[in-house]
Coordinates of N, CA, C and O in Angstrom, one line a residue:
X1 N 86.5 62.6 91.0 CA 87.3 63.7 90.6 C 87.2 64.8 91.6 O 88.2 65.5 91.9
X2 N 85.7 65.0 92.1 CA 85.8 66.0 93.3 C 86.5 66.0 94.4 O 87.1 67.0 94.8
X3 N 86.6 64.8 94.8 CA 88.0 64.2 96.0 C 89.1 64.4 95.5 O 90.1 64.6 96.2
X4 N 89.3 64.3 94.4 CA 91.0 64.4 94.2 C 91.2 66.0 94.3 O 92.2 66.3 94.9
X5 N 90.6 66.9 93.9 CA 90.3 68.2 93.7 C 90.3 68.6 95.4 O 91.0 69.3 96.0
X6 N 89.5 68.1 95.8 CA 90.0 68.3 97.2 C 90.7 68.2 97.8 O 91.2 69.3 98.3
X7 N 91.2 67.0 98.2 CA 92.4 66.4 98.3 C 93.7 67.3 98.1 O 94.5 67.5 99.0
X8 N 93.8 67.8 97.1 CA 95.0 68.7 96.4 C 95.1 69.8 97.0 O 96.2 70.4 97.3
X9 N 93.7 70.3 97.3 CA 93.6 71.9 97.8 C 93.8 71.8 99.2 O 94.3 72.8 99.7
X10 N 93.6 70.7 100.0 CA 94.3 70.7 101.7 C 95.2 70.6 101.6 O 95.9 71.3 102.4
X11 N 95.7 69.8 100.7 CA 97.3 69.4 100.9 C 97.9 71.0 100.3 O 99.1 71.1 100.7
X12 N 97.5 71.9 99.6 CA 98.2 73.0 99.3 C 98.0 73.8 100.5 O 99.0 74.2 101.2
X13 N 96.9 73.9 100.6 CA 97.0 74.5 102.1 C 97.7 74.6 103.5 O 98.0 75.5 104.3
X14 N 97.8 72.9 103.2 CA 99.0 72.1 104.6 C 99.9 72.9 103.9 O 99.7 74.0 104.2
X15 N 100.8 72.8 103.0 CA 102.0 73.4 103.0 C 102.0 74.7 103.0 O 102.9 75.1 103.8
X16 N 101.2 75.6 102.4 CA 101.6 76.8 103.1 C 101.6 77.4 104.5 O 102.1 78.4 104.9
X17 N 101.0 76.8 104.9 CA 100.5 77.1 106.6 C 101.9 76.8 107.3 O 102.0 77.4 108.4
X18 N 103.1 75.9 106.8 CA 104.2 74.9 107.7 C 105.1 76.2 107.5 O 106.0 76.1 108.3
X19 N 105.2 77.1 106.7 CA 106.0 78.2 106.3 C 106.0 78.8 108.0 O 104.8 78.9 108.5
X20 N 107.2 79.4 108.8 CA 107.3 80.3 109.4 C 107.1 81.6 109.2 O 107.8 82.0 108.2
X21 N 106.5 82.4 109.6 CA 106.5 83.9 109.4 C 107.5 84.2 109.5 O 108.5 83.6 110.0
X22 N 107.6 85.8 108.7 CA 109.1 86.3 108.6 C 109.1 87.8 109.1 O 108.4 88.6 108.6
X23 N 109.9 88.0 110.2 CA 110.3 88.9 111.1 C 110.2 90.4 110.0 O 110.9 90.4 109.0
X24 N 109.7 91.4 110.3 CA 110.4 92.9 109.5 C 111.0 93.3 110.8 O 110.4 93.6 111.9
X25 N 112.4 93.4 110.4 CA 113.5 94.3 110.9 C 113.2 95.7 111.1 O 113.1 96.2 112.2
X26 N 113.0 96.5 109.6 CA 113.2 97.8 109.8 C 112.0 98.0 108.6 O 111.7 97.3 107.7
X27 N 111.4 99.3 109.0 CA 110.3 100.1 108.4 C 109.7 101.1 108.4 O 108.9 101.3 109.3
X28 N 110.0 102.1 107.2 CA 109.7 103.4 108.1 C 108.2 104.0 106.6 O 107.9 103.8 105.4
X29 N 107.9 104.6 107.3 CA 106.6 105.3 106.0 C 106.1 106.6 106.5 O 105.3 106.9 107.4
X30 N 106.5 107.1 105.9 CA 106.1 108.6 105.7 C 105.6 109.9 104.6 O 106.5 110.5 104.0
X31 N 104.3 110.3 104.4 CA 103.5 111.0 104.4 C 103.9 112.8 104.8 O 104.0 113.4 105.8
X32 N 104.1 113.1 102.9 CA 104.4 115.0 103.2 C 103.7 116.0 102.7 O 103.1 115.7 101.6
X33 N 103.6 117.0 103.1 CA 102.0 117.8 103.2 C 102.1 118.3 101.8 O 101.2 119.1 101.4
X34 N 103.3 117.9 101.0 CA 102.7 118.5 99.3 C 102.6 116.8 98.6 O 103.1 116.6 97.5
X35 N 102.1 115.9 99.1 CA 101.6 115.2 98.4 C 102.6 113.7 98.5 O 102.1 112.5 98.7
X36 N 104.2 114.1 98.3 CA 104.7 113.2 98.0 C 105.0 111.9 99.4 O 104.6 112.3 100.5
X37 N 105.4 110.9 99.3 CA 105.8 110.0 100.2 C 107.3 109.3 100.4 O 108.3 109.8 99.9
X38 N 107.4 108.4 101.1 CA 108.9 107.5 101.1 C 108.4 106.8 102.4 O 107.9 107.3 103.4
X39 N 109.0 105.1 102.2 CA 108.7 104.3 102.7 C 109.7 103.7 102.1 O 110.3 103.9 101.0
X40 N 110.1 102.4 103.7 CA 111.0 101.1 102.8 C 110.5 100.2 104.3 O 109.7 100.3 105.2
X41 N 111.4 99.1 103.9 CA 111.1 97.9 105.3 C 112.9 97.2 104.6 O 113.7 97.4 103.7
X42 N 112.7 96.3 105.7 CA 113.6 95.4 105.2 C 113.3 93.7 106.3 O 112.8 93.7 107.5
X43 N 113.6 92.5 105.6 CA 113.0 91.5 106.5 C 113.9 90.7 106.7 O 115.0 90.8 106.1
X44 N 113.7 90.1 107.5 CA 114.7 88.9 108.2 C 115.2 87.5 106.8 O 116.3 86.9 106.9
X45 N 114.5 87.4 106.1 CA 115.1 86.8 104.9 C 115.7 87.2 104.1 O 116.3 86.4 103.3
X46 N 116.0 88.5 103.8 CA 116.5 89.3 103.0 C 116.2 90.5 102.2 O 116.9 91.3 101.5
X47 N 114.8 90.4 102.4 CA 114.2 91.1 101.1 C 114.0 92.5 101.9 O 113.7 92.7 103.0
X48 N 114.2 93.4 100.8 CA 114.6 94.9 101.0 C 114.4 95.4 100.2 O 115.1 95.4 99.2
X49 N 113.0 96.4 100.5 CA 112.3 97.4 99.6 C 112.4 98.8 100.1 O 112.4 99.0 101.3
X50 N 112.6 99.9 99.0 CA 112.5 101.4 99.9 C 112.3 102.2 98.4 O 113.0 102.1 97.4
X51 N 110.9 103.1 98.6 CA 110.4 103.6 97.6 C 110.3 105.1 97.7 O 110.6 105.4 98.8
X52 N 110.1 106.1 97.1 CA 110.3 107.6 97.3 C 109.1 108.0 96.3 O 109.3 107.7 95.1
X53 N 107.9 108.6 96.6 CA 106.5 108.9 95.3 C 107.5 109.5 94.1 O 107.6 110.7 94.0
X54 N 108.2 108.9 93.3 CA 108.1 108.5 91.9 C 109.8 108.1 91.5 O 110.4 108.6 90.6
X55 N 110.3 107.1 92.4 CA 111.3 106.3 92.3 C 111.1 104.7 93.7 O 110.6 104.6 94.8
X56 N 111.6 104.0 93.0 CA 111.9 102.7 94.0 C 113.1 101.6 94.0 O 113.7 101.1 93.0
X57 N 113.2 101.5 94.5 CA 114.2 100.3 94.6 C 114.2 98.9 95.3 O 113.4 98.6 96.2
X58 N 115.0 98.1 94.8 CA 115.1 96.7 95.1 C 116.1 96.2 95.3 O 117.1 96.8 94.9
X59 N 116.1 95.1 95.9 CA 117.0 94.4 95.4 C 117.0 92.7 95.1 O 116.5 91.8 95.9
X60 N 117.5 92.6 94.0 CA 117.0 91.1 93.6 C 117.6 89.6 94.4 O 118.4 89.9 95.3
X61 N 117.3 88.7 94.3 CA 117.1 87.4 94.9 C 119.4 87.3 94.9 O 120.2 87.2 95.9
X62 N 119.5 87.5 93.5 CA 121.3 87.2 93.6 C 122.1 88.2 93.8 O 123.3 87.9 93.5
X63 N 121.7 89.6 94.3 CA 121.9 90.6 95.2 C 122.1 92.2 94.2 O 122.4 93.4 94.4
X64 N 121.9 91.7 93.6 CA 121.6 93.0 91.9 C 120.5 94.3 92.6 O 119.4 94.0 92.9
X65 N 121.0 95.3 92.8 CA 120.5 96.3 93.1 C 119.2 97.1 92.4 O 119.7 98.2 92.6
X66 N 118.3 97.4 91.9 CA 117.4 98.2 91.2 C 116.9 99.3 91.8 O 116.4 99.5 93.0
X67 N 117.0 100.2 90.8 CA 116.7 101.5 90.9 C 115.1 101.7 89.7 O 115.1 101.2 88.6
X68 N 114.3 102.2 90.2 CA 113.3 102.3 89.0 C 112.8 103.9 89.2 O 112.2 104.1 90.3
X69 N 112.9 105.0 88.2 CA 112.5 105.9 88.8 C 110.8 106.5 87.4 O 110.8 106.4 86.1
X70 N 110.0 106.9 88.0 CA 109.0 106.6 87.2 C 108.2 108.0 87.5 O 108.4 108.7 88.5
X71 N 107.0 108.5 86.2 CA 106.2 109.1 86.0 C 104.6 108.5 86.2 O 104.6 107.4 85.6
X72 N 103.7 108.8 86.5 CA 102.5 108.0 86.4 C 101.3 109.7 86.1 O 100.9 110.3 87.1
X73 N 100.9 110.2 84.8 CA 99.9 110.9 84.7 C 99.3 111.1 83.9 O 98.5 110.1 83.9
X74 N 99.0 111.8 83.0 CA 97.7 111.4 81.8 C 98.0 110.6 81.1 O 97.2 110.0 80.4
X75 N 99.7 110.3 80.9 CA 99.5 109.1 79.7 C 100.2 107.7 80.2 O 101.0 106.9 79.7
X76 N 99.6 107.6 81.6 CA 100.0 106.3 82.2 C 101.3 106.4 83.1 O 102.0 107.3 83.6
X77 N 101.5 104.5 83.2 CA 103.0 104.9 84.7 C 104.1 104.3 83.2 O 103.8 103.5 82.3
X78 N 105.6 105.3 83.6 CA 106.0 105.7 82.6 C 108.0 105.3 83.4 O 108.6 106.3 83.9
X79 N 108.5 104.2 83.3 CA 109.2 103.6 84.3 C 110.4 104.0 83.6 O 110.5 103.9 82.4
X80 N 111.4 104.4 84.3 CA 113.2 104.1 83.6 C 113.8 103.5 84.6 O 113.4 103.4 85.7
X81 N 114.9 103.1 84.0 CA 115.8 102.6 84.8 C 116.9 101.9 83.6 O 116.8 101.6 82.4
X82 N 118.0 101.9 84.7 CA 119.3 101.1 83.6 C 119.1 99.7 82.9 O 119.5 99.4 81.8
X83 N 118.3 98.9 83.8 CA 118.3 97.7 83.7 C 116.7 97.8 82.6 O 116.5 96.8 82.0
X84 N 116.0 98.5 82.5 CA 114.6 98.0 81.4 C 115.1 98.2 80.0 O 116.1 98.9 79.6
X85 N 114.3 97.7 79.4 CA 114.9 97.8 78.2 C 114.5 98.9 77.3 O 113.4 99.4 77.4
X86 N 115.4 99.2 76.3 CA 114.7 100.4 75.8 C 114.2 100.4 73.9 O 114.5 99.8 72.9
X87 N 113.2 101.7 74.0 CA 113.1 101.4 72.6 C 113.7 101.2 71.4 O 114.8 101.8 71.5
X88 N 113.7 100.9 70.7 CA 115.0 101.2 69.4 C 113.6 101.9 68.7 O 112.4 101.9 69.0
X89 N 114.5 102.8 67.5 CA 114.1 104.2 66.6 C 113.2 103.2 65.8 O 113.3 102.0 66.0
X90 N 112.2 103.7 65.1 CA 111.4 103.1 64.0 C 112.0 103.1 62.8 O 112.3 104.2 62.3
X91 N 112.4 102.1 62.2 CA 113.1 101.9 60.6 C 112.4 103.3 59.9 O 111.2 103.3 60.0
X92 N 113.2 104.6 58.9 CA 112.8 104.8 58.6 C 111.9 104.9 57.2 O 111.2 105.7 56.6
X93 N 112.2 103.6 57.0 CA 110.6 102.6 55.8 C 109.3 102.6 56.4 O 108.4 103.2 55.8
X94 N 109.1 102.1 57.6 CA 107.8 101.9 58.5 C 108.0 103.2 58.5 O 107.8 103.8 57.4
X95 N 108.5 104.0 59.7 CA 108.0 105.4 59.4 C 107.2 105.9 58.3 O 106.2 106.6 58.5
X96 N 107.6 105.7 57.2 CA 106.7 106.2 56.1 C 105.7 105.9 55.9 O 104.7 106.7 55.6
X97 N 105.8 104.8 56.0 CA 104.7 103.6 55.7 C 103.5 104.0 56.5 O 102.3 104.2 56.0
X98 N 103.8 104.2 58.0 CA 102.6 105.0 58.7 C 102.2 106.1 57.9 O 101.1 106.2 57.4
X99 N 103.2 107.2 57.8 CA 102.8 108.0 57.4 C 101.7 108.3 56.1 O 100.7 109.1 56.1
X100 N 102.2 107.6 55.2 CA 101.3 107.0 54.3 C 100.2 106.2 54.3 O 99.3 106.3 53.5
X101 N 100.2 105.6 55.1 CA 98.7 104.9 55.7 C 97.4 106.0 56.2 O 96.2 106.1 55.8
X102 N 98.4 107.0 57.4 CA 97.6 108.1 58.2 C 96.9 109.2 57.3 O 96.0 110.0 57.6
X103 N 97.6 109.0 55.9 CA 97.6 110.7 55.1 C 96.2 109.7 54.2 O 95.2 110.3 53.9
X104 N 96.4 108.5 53.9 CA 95.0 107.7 52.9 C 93.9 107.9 53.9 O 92.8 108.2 53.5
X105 N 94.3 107.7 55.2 CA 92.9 107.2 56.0 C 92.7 108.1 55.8 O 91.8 108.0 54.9
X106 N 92.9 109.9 56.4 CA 92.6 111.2 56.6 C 92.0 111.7 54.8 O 91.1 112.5 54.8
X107 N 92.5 111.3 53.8 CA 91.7 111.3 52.9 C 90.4 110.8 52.6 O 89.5 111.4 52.0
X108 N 90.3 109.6 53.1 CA 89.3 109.1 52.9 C 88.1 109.2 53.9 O 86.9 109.2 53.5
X109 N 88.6 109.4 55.4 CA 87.6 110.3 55.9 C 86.9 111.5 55.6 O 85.8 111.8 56.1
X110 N 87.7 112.5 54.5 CA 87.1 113.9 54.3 C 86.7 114.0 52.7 O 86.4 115.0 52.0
X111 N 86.7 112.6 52.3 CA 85.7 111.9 50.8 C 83.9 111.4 51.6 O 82.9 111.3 51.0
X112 N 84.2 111.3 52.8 CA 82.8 110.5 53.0 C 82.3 111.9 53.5 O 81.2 112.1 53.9

């Protein structure tokens, strides 16, 4: 079983090693004295990134463009974009339902 386990893991290795490297065409990254940044590249395969400190973009494999523009601070990284999906409203039953749940617990904390 140890040989076959080996076996598997050179041969994984042989194949990734047979991959040619891929050329970056274009790349630029820059650093501004209030903090923020912007950087992108683009490569000889296609793939093409360019980011701005609190937006980025892409573009996908079947040539679909993405935009993500985002927040990241005390309550975490906080993403929008056209393409994510978004919340729907809380039924207003559940709504209650918490509400009524939050108002027993807070009772029953200030009984103990």
């Amino acid at each position: 079983m140890k040989y076959i386990i080996a076996i598997v893991a050179l041969a994984a290795v042989a194949c990734a090693q047979q991959q040619p490297p891929v050329a970056i065409l274009r790349q630029t990254n820059d650093i501004y004295p209030d903090g923020s940044y912007a950087y992108s590249y683009e490569t000889e395969n296609g793939i093409a990134h360019q980011e701005q400190g609190g937006s980025y973009g892409y573009t996908a494999p079947d040539g679909t463009p993405y935009v993500i523009t985002y927040v990241a601070d005390q309550n975490g990284y906080q993403p929008q974009g056209e393409h994510l999906p978004k919340p729907h409203p809380i039924p207003e039953a559940i709504a209650r339902s918490i509400e009524y749940n939050l108002a027993r617990a807070r009772a029953q904390q200030r009984r103990k």
